[in-house]
mmCIF file of C-alpha atoms and ligand atoms in Angstrom:
data_model
loop_
_atom_site.group_PDB
_atom_site.id
_atom_site.type_symbol
_atom_site.label_atom_id
_atom_site.label_comp_id
_atom_site.label_asym_id
_atom_site.label_seq_id
_atom_site.Cartn_x
_atom_site.Cartn_y
_atom_site.Cartn_z
ATOM 1 C CA MET A 1092 -8.798 -23.207 -10.324
ATOM 2 C CA GLU A 1093 -8.930 -20.929 -7.296
ATOM 3 C CA ALA A 1094 -12.153 -18.902 -7.065
ATOM 4 C CA SER A 1095 -11.578 -15.177 -6.860
ATOM 5 C CA HIS A 1096 -13.527 -12.876 -4.553
ATOM 6 C CA PRO A 1097 -12.891 -9.238 -5.389
ATOM 7 C CA VAL A 1098 -13.374 -7.078 -2.286
ATOM 8 C CA LEU A 1099 -12.009 -3.858 -3.739
ATOM 9 C CA ILE A 1100 -12.336 -2.704 -7.335
ATOM 10 C CA VAL A 1101 -10.627 0.539 -8.297
ATOM 11 C CA GLU A 1102 -11.286 1.922 -11.776
ATOM 12 C CA ASN A 1103 -9.592 4.916 -13.381
ATOM 13 C CA LEU A 1104 -8.831 6.618 -10.088
ATOM 14 C CA SER A 1105 -7.332 10.085 -10.532
ATOM 15 C CA VAL A 1106 -6.547 12.572 -7.772
ATOM 16 C CA SER A 1107 -5.234 16.103 -8.166
ATOM 17 C CA PHE A 1108 -4.643 18.919 -5.694
ATOM 18 C CA GLU A 1109 -4.820 22.644 -6.230
ATOM 19 C CA THR A 1110 -1.806 24.358 -4.704
ATOM 20 C CA PRO A 1111 -0.598 27.968 -4.814
ATOM 21 C CA ASP A 1112 1.993 26.824 -7.390
ATOM 22 C CA GLY A 1113 -0.467 25.041 -9.670
ATOM 23 C CA ILE A 1114 -2.245 21.687 -9.968
ATOM 24 C CA VAL A 1115 -0.494 18.611 -8.612
ATOM 25 C CA HIS A 1116 -1.516 15.498 -10.550
ATOM 26 C CA ALA A 1117 -0.836 13.004 -7.763
ATOM 27 C CA VAL A 1118 -2.659 9.932 -9.156
ATOM 28 C CA ASN A 1119 -3.567 9.342 -12.796
ATOM 29 C CA ASP A 1120 -5.925 6.687 -14.096
ATOM 30 C CA VAL A 1121 -5.094 3.929 -11.616
ATOM 31 C CA SER A 1122 -7.100 0.683 -11.812
ATOM 32 C CA PHE A 1123 -6.731 -2.581 -9.899
ATOM 33 C CA VAL A 1124 -8.657 -5.346 -8.164
ATOM 34 C CA LEU A 1125 -7.915 -6.693 -4.686
ATOM 35 C CA HIS A 1126 -9.102 -10.204 -3.828
ATOM 36 C CA ARG A 1127 -10.162 -11.704 -0.507
ATOM 37 C CA GLY A 1128 -7.272 -13.252 1.383
ATOM 38 C CA LYS A 1129 -4.644 -11.880 -1.025
ATOM 39 C CA THR A 1130 -1.988 -9.222 -0.765
ATOM 40 C CA LEU A 1131 -1.427 -6.613 -3.444
ATOM 41 C CA GLY A 1132 1.716 -4.515 -3.135
ATOM 42 C CA ILE A 1133 2.116 -1.003 -4.487
ATOM 43 C CA VAL A 1134 5.743 -0.018 -4.857
ATOM 44 C CA GLY A 1135 7.499 3.142 -5.982
ATOM 45 C CA GLU A 1136 9.735 5.960 -4.821
ATOM 46 C CA SER A 1137 8.319 8.795 -2.739
ATOM 47 C CA GLY A 1138 6.103 11.034 -4.849
ATOM 48 C CA SER A 1139 5.003 8.110 -7.027
ATOM 49 C CA GLY A 1140 1.373 8.475 -5.887
ATOM 50 C CA LYS A 1141 1.181 5.244 -3.897
ATOM 51 C CA SER A 1142 0.229 6.846 -0.567
ATOM 52 C CA VAL A 1143 -2.295 9.227 -2.153
ATOM 53 C CA THR A 1144 -3.846 6.195 -3.870
ATOM 54 C CA ALA A 1145 -4.133 4.460 -0.481
ATOM 55 C CA SER A 1146 -5.642 7.426 1.343
ATOM 56 C CA SER A 1147 -8.126 7.996 -1.514
ATOM 57 C CA LEU A 1148 -9.503 4.519 -0.838
ATOM 58 C CA MET A 1149 -10.478 5.709 2.638
ATOM 59 C CA ARG A 1150 -11.682 9.041 1.187
ATOM 60 C CA LEU A 1151 -9.107 10.781 3.347
ATOM 61 C CA ASN A 1152 -8.221 13.280 0.602
ATOM 62 C CA ASN A 1153 -11.510 15.130 0.768
ATOM 63 C CA SER A 1154 -9.968 18.538 1.320
ATOM 64 C CA VAL A 1155 -11.334 21.477 -0.639
ATOM 65 C CA THR A 1156 -8.250 21.481 -2.817
ATOM 66 C CA ALA A 1157 -8.527 17.826 -3.900
ATOM 67 C CA THR A 1158 -10.340 16.610 -6.998
ATOM 68 C CA THR A 1159 -10.957 12.881 -7.238
ATOM 69 C CA SER A 1160 -12.490 10.973 -10.140
ATOM 70 C CA GLY A 1161 -12.994 7.326 -11.008
ATOM 71 C CA SER A 1162 -14.705 4.560 -9.102
ATOM 72 C CA VAL A 1163 -13.825 2.704 -5.897
ATOM 73 C CA GLN A 1164 -16.053 -0.234 -4.986
ATOM 74 C CA VAL A 1165 -15.741 -1.914 -1.621
ATOM 75 C CA SER A 1166 -17.689 -5.154 -1.334
ATOM 76 C CA GLY A 1167 -20.041 -3.874 -4.022
ATOM 77 C CA LYS A 1168 -20.546 -0.403 -2.453
ATOM 78 C CA ASP A 1169 -19.469 2.718 -4.306
ATOM 79 C CA LEU A 1170 -17.187 4.540 -1.903
ATOM 80 C CA MET A 1171 -17.150 7.710 -3.995
ATOM 81 C CA ALA A 1172 -20.927 8.060 -3.646
ATOM 82 C CA ALA A 1173 -21.061 7.138 0.064
ATOM 83 C CA SER A 1174 -22.493 9.648 2.556
ATOM 84 C CA ASP A 1175 -20.450 10.692 5.604
ATOM 85 C CA ASP A 1176 -22.457 8.247 7.760
ATOM 86 C CA GLU A 1177 -21.875 5.403 5.327
ATOM 87 C CA LEU A 1178 -18.187 6.281 5.203
ATOM 88 C CA ARG A 1179 -17.910 6.084 8.985
ATOM 89 C CA GLN A 1180 -19.458 2.608 8.797
ATOM 90 C CA ILE A 1181 -17.137 1.495 6.020
ATOM 91 C CA ARG A 1182 -14.005 2.779 7.779
ATOM 92 C CA GLY A 1183 -12.983 0.248 10.355
ATOM 93 C CA SER A 1184 -15.565 -2.408 9.578
ATOM 94 C CA GLU A 1185 -14.842 -2.795 5.834
ATOM 95 C CA ILE A 1186 -11.492 -1.061 5.348
ATOM 96 C CA ALA A 1187 -8.909 -0.233 7.979
ATOM 97 C CA MET A 1188 -5.567 1.440 7.625
ATOM 98 C CA VAL A 1189 -2.167 1.154 9.300
ATOM 99 C CA PHE A 1190 0.345 3.962 8.773
ATOM 100 C CA GLN A 1191 4.119 4.136 8.943
ATOM 101 C CA ASP A 1192 4.444 5.937 12.255
ATOM 102 C CA PRO A 1193 2.581 4.187 15.085
ATOM 103 C CA MET A 1194 3.145 7.156 17.424
ATOM 104 C CA SER A 1195 1.129 9.484 15.208
ATOM 105 C CA ALA A 1196 -1.689 6.935 15.020
ATOM 106 C CA LEU A 1197 -1.940 6.593 18.806
ATOM 107 C CA ASN A 1198 -3.166 9.153 21.306
ATOM 108 C CA PRO A 1199 -0.448 9.652 23.942
ATOM 109 C CA TYR A 1200 -3.017 10.645 26.601
ATOM 110 C CA TYR A 1201 -5.063 7.436 26.581
ATOM 111 C CA THR A 1202 -4.099 3.903 27.551
ATOM 112 C CA VAL A 1203 -3.730 1.516 24.644
ATOM 113 C CA GLY A 1204 -6.613 -0.557 26.036
ATOM 114 C CA ALA A 1205 -8.901 2.491 25.950
ATOM 115 C CA GLN A 1206 -7.917 3.156 22.324
ATOM 116 C CA ILE A 1207 -8.638 -0.398 21.186
ATOM 117 C CA ALA A 1208 -11.924 -0.278 23.121
ATOM 118 C CA GLU A 1209 -12.933 3.023 21.512
ATOM 119 C CA ALA A 1210 -12.346 1.642 18.001
ATOM 120 C CA TYR A 1211 -14.526 -1.380 18.831
ATOM 121 C CA GLU A 1212 -17.313 0.673 20.398
ATOM 122 C CA VAL A 1213 -17.702 2.871 17.302
ATOM 123 C CA HIS A 1214 -19.063 -0.166 15.468
ATOM 124 C CA HIS A 1215 -20.564 -1.939 18.520
ATOM 125 C CA PRO A 1216 -22.296 0.846 20.460
ATOM 126 C CA ASN A 1217 -24.390 -1.602 22.482
ATOM 127 C CA ALA A 1218 -21.531 -3.839 23.601
ATOM 128 C CA SER A 1219 -21.300 -4.366 27.362
ATOM 129 C CA LYS A 1220 -18.215 -3.260 29.325
ATOM 130 C CA SER A 1221 -17.107 -6.854 29.858
ATOM 131 C CA GLU A 1222 -17.543 -7.710 26.161
ATOM 132 C CA VAL A 1223 -15.404 -4.695 25.198
ATOM 133 C CA GLN A 1224 -12.767 -5.629 27.779
ATOM 134 C CA MET A 1225 -12.677 -9.212 26.470
ATOM 135 C CA LYS A 1226 -12.280 -7.917 22.931
ATOM 136 C CA VAL A 1227 -9.378 -5.672 23.980
ATOM 137 C CA ILE A 1228 -7.551 -8.569 25.656
ATOM 138 C CA ASP A 1229 -8.322 -10.886 22.736
ATOM 139 C CA MET A 1230 -6.883 -8.419 20.195
ATOM 140 C CA MET A 1231 -3.780 -7.698 22.266
ATOM 141 C CA THR A 1232 -3.198 -11.447 22.577
ATOM 142 C CA LYS A 1233 -3.685 -11.919 18.828
ATOM 143 C CA VAL A 1234 -1.093 -9.311 17.959
ATOM 144 C CA GLY A 1235 1.391 -10.817 20.395
ATOM 145 C CA ILE A 1236 1.479 -8.373 23.320
ATOM 146 C CA PRO A 1237 2.626 -10.358 26.369
ATOM 147 C CA ASN A 1238 0.618 -9.966 29.591
ATOM 148 C CA PRO A 1239 -2.238 -8.161 27.788
ATOM 149 C CA GLU A 1240 -4.475 -7.585 30.786
ATOM 150 C CA GLN A 1241 -1.800 -5.619 32.579
ATOM 151 C CA ARG A 1242 -0.402 -3.911 29.485
ATOM 152 C CA SER A 1243 -3.805 -2.688 28.297
ATOM 153 C CA LYS A 1244 -3.519 -0.104 31.115
ATOM 154 C CA ASP A 1245 -0.228 1.282 29.786
ATOM 155 C CA TYR A 1246 0.231 4.367 27.607
ATOM 156 C CA PRO A 1247 1.793 4.327 24.098
ATOM 157 C CA HIS A 1248 5.158 5.721 25.284
ATOM 158 C CA GLN A 1249 5.564 2.667 27.531
ATOM 159 C CA PHE A 1250 5.848 0.408 24.462
ATOM 160 C CA SER A 1251 8.686 -0.121 21.976
ATOM 161 C CA GLY A 1252 8.176 0.918 18.322
ATOM 162 C CA GLY A 1253 7.397 -2.651 17.246
ATOM 163 C CA MET A 1254 4.934 -3.158 20.107
ATOM 164 C CA ARG A 1255 3.244 0.157 19.278
ATOM 165 C CA GLN A 1256 2.786 -0.979 15.677
ATOM 166 C CA ARG A 1257 1.207 -4.188 17.032
ATOM 167 C CA ILE A 1258 -1.252 -2.019 19.016
ATOM 168 C CA VAL A 1259 -2.060 -0.027 15.865
ATOM 169 C CA ILE A 1260 -2.721 -3.296 14.021
ATOM 170 C CA ALA A 1261 -4.965 -4.430 16.908
ATOM 171 C CA ILE A 1262 -6.980 -1.197 16.597
ATOM 172 C CA ALA A 1263 -7.199 -1.587 12.798
ATOM 173 C CA LEU A 1264 -8.392 -5.187 13.015
ATOM 174 C CA VAL A 1265 -10.680 -4.996 16.050
ATOM 175 C CA ASN A 1266 -13.786 -4.808 13.833
ATOM 176 C CA ASP A 1267 -12.640 -7.586 11.520
ATOM 177 C CA PRO A 1268 -12.300 -5.478 8.337
ATOM 178 C CA LYS A 1269 -12.290 -7.145 4.934
ATOM 179 C CA ILE A 1270 -9.456 -4.941 3.706
ATOM 180 C CA LEU A 1271 -6.336 -3.743 5.491
ATOM 181 C CA ILE A 1272 -4.408 -0.904 3.868
ATOM 182 C CA ALA A 1273 -0.884 -0.846 5.244
ATOM 183 C CA ASP A 1274 1.096 2.248 4.232
ATOM 184 C CA GLU A 1275 4.811 1.615 4.850
ATOM 185 C CA PRO A 1276 3.867 -0.283 8.045
ATOM 186 C CA THR A 1277 7.416 -1.399 8.819
ATOM 187 C CA THR A 1278 9.536 1.450 7.472
ATOM 188 C CA ALA A 1279 10.085 3.059 10.876
ATOM 189 C CA LEU A 1280 11.126 -0.248 12.477
ATOM 190 C CA ASP A 1281 14.432 -2.081 12.570
ATOM 191 C CA VAL A 1282 14.916 -5.079 10.286
ATOM 192 C CA THR A 1283 14.154 -7.848 12.815
ATOM 193 C CA VAL A 1284 11.014 -6.111 14.038
ATOM 194 C CA GLN A 1285 9.968 -5.427 10.403
ATOM 195 C CA ALA A 1286 9.983 -9.164 9.726
ATOM 196 C CA GLN A 1287 7.956 -9.858 12.881
ATOM 197 C CA ILE A 1288 5.295 -7.294 11.937
ATOM 198 C CA LEU A 1289 5.032 -8.647 8.371
ATOM 199 C CA ASP A 1290 4.709 -12.199 9.746
ATOM 200 C CA LEU A 1291 2.017 -11.000 12.131
ATOM 201 C CA MET A 1292 0.026 -9.385 9.314
ATOM 202 C CA LEU A 1293 0.267 -12.554 7.236
ATOM 203 C CA SER A 1294 -0.792 -14.830 10.086
ATOM 204 C CA LEU A 1295 -3.795 -12.599 10.869
ATOM 205 C CA GLN A 1296 -4.645 -12.649 7.161
ATOM 206 C CA ALA A 1297 -4.514 -16.452 7.135
ATOM 207 C CA GLU A 1298 -6.861 -16.475 10.130
ATOM 208 C CA ASN A 1299 -9.557 -14.090 8.907
ATOM 209 C CA GLY A 1300 -9.100 -13.949 5.129
ATOM 210 C CA MET A 1301 -8.725 -10.190 4.922
ATOM 211 C CA ALA A 1302 -7.193 -8.691 1.815
ATOM 212 C CA ILE A 1303 -4.103 -6.528 2.283
ATOM 213 C CA LEU A 1304 -3.034 -3.561 0.188
ATOM 214 C CA LEU A 1305 0.587 -2.992 1.082
ATOM 215 C CA ILE A 1306 2.221 0.309 0.163
ATOM 216 C CA THR A 1307 5.999 0.310 0.286
ATOM 217 C CA HIS A 1308 9.154 1.653 -1.317
ATOM 218 C CA ASP A 1309 10.880 -1.642 -0.444
ATOM 219 C CA LEU A 1310 10.824 -4.399 -3.064
ATOM 220 C CA GLY A 1311 12.245 -6.790 -0.449
ATOM 221 C CA VAL A 1312 9.005 -6.397 1.536
ATOM 222 C CA ILE A 1313 6.961 -6.950 -1.634
ATOM 223 C CA ALA A 1314 8.878 -10.150 -2.374
ATOM 224 C CA GLU A 1315 8.146 -11.465 1.118
ATOM 225 C CA VAL A 1316 4.438 -10.834 1.369
ATOM 226 C CA ALA A 1317 2.665 -9.786 -1.839
ATOM 227 C CA ARG A 1318 1.045 -11.944 -4.489
ATOM 228 C CA ASP A 1319 0.501 -9.205 -7.051
ATOM 229 C CA VAL A 1320 2.237 -5.909 -7.454
ATOM 230 C CA LEU A 1321 1.699 -2.505 -9.023
ATOM 231 C CA VAL A 1322 4.773 -0.418 -9.740
ATOM 232 C CA MET A 1323 3.946 3.294 -9.684
ATOM 233 C CA TYR A 1324 5.893 6.192 -11.112
ATOM 234 C CA ALA A 1325 4.869 9.858 -11.171
ATOM 235 C CA GLY A 1326 1.253 9.035 -10.279
ATOM 236 C CA ARG A 1327 0.759 6.271 -12.845
ATOM 237 C CA VAL A 1328 0.910 2.491 -12.741
ATOM 238 C CA VAL A 1329 3.805 1.591 -15.023
ATOM 239 C CA GLU A 1330 3.842 -2.161 -14.383
ATOM 240 C CA LYS A 1331 1.278 -4.638 -13.070
ATOM 241 C CA ALA A 1332 2.419 -8.201 -12.444
ATOM 242 C CA ASP A 1333 2.421 -11.363 -10.343
ATOM 243 C CA VAL A 1334 5.236 -11.032 -7.851
ATOM 244 C CA GLU A 1335 7.120 -14.010 -9.348
ATOM 245 C CA ASP A 1336 6.887 -12.467 -12.815
ATOM 246 C CA LEU A 1337 8.049 -9.079 -11.586
ATOM 247 C CA PHE A 1338 11.196 -10.626 -10.161
ATOM 248 C CA GLU A 1339 11.780 -13.107 -13.014
ATOM 249 C CA ILE A 1340 10.858 -11.045 -16.087
ATOM 250 C CA PRO A 1341 10.188 -7.432 -15.114
ATOM 251 C CA THR A 1342 8.827 -5.525 -18.098
ATOM 252 C CA HIS A 1343 9.318 -1.812 -17.403
ATOM 253 C CA PRO A 1344 12.583 0.158 -17.414
ATOM 254 C CA TYR A 1345 11.657 1.763 -14.065
ATOM 255 C CA SER A 1346 11.166 -1.712 -12.518
ATOM 256 C CA TRP A 1347 14.543 -2.701 -13.958
ATOM 257 C CA GLY A 1348 16.041 0.230 -12.080
ATOM 258 C CA LEU A 1349 14.264 -0.692 -8.831
ATOM 259 C CA LEU A 1350 15.322 -4.329 -9.122
ATOM 260 C CA GLY A 1351 18.906 -3.369 -9.855
ATOM 261 C CA ALA A 1352 18.809 -1.343 -6.663
ATOM 262 C CA VAL A 1353 17.434 -4.284 -4.648
ATOM 263 C CA SER A 1354 20.008 -6.777 -5.843
ATOM 264 C CA SER A 1355 22.726 -4.438 -4.606
ATOM 265 C CA LEU A 1356 21.454 -4.539 -1.054
ATOM 266 C CA ASP A 1357 22.831 -6.507 1.805
ATOM 267 C CA ASP A 1358 20.876 -7.043 5.016
ATOM 268 C CA SER A 1359 22.314 -4.076 6.840
ATOM 269 C CA HIS A 1360 21.163 -1.718 4.064
ATOM 270 C CA ARG A 1361 17.866 -3.380 3.285
ATOM 271 C CA GLY A 1362 15.172 -0.868 2.435
ATOM 272 C CA GLN A 1363 17.567 1.823 1.287
ATOM 273 C CA LEU A 1364 17.300 1.860 -2.474
ATOM 274 C CA LYS A 1365 20.426 2.572 -4.467
ATOM 275 C CA THR A 1366 19.186 5.535 -6.433
ATOM 276 C CA ILE A 1367 18.158 5.224 -10.032
ATOM 277 C CA GLU A 1368 20.003 7.973 -11.868
ATOM 278 C CA GLY A 1369 18.144 11.290 -11.878
ATOM 279 C CA ALA A 1370 15.267 12.323 -9.642
ATOM 280 C CA PRO A 1371 11.508 11.696 -9.850
ATOM 281 C CA PRO A 1372 9.762 14.567 -11.657
ATOM 282 C CA SER A 1373 7.752 17.283 -9.953
ATOM 283 C CA LEU A 1374 4.061 16.376 -10.071
ATOM 284 C CA LEU A 1375 3.403 20.067 -10.754
ATOM 285 C CA ASN A 1376 5.283 19.871 -13.992
ATOM 286 C CA LEU A 1377 5.338 16.356 -15.410
ATOM 287 C CA PRO A 1378 7.499 15.631 -18.462
ATOM 288 C CA THR A 1379 5.544 15.188 -21.692
ATOM 289 C CA GLY A 1380 5.007 11.661 -23.018
ATOM 290 C CA CYS A 1381 6.331 8.980 -20.690
ATOM 291 C CA ALA A 1382 7.126 10.702 -17.385
ATOM 292 C CA PHE A 1383 10.138 8.405 -16.935
ATOM 293 C CA HIS A 1384 11.810 9.476 -20.182
ATOM 294 C CA PRO A 1385 14.325 11.953 -18.685
ATOM 295 C CA ARG A 1386 15.751 9.082 -16.582
ATOM 296 C CA CYS A 1387 15.306 6.213 -19.033
ATOM 297 C CA THR A 1388 18.270 4.620 -20.787
ATOM 298 C CA TYR A 1389 16.002 3.251 -23.541
ATOM 299 C CA SER A 1390 14.094 6.420 -24.480
ATOM 300 C CA SER A 1391 16.100 6.901 -27.676
ATOM 301 C CA GLU A 1392 14.928 3.546 -29.107
ATOM 302 C CA ASN A 1393 11.329 4.517 -29.892
ATOM 303 C CA ASN A 1394 11.394 7.136 -32.641
ATOM 304 C CA GLY A 1395 10.549 10.035 -30.345
ATOM 305 C CA GLN A 1396 7.384 8.425 -28.939
ATOM 306 C CA CYS A 1397 8.771 8.434 -25.383
ATOM 307 C CA GLU A 1398 8.893 12.244 -25.343
ATOM 308 C CA THR A 1399 5.464 12.789 -26.904
ATOM 309 C CA LEU A 1400 3.066 9.902 -26.151
ATOM 310 C CA VAL A 1401 1.933 8.628 -22.733
ATOM 311 C CA PRO A 1402 2.250 4.822 -23.039
ATOM 312 C CA SER A 1403 -0.750 2.655 -22.025
ATOM 313 C CA LEU A 1404 -0.517 -0.503 -19.938
ATOM 314 C CA MET A 1405 -0.221 -3.506 -22.263
ATOM 315 C CA GLN A 1406 0.867 -7.098 -21.953
ATOM 316 C CA LYS A 1407 4.528 -7.189 -22.933
ATOM 317 C CA GLY A 1408 5.829 -10.398 -21.409
ATOM 318 C CA PRO A 1409 4.287 -12.992 -19.070
ATOM 319 C CA GLU A 1410 0.513 -13.571 -19.293
ATOM 320 C CA HIS A 1411 -0.412 -11.759 -16.063
ATOM 321 C CA SER A 1412 1.905 -8.840 -16.453
ATOM 322 C CA SER A 1413 1.510 -5.564 -18.295
ATOM 323 C CA SER A 1414 3.624 -2.466 -18.551
ATOM 324 C CA ALA A 1415 3.332 1.058 -19.882
ATOM 325 C CA CYS A 1416 6.303 1.418 -22.209
ATOM 326 C CA HIS A 1417 6.846 2.060 -25.918
ATOM 327 C CA LEU A 1418 9.569 -0.590 -26.225
ATOM 328 C CA GLN A 1419 8.704 -3.590 -28.417
ATOM 329 C CA SER A 1420 7.632 -6.745 -26.530
ATOM 330 C CA ALA A 1421 10.587 -8.804 -27.760
ATOM 331 C CA ARG A 1422 13.052 -6.154 -26.562
ATOM 332 C CA VAL A 1423 11.245 -5.868 -23.203
ATOM 333 C CA VAL A 1424 11.359 -9.632 -22.621
ATOM 334 C CA GLN A 1425 15.011 -9.848 -23.665
ATOM 335 C CA ILE A 1426 16.106 -7.130 -21.199
ATOM 336 C CA GLY A 1427 13.603 -8.272 -18.542
ATOM 337 C CA ARG A 1428 15.137 -11.770 -18.549
ATOM 338 C CA GLU A 1429 18.619 -10.269 -18.100
ATOM 339 C CA VAL A 1430 17.501 -8.046 -15.201
ATOM 340 C CA GLY A 1431 15.282 -10.671 -13.507
ATOM 341 C CA LYS A 1432 16.645 -13.541 -11.514
HETATM 342 FE FE1 LIG B 707 11.650 4.403 -21.248
HETATM 343 FE FE2 LIG B 707 10.234 5.104 -23.363
HETATM 344 FE FE3 LIG B 707 9.533 2.968 -22.007
HETATM 345 FE FE4 LIG B 707 9.178 5.374 -20.955
HETATM 346 S S1 LIG B 707 8.171 4.548 -22.751
HETATM 347 S S2 LIG B 707 10.004 3.622 -19.934
HETATM 348 S S3 LIG B 707 10.975 6.456 -21.736
HETATM 349 S S4 LIG B 707 11.442 3.255 -23.155
#
């Protein structure tokens, strides 16, 4: 059996924000483990809490209005208890992040070479000029930028969107992090370039064994690259599964909706989910009980529990899958088999 090496352990993570309109419960009681060399996908519509979960892992939500609880351990270190100095060390060398929009991650006034160099120098302050230059060229080569020596002197606007995302990945990986958090890394790119960027991430993962946490609204992307998946809805994990299980026997009504949307897609519309009826709830005013109940076709089958009781994650179908739903296991598996493929 394959040995597992957890590099990130998240336990009972909750994040809320104070706003003038009230408290936004963005993430509620999220737990998961990410293993070395593996990819865990987090999928859900916008407002599901997936991006707040990701930024909490970098402690990027530390504004005065945010309250975070739970535990986040990175290679055995407690990120929640880390000092600002320790955090600076952890960011980049242990965990790095790639966002959706490469333009906002790059500084338009500096050459891309200077930006890769700067990221390297933060963690290698004594590196010589020639070592830094070699590292810049090496990273640009790794991420597939042709003619890297010349192109390192160019500015972000001189690159296409796909090439800019490659530069962002080079910056993220220049210090060989153990964990890469990729938040919708291909959403802004066209379909062919999306596939190239995903392939690039996977080949770099195969080379250095980093773990990837991939945040996306696109189940097609999950199917291509993830090994395990968390489905989030209204700030909670509603299903946790192996990717094969999620597609074969999904066990949560929200996942059934997402999968129904995916199967309706052709290539030209990939990534645009056919909407599940109704809209996600406001995180300021979550429905009682199961937050999905106003949109759920099965909420009348559970003697009123759906409207009053928050369901816990429990194994309902395949061994490595669990879902938060009041439906009986037999019913879940029966419908899951019909929806899965
Ligand atoms: Fe639907 Fe009830 Fe399950 Fe929520 S708990 S997903 S409302 S059946």
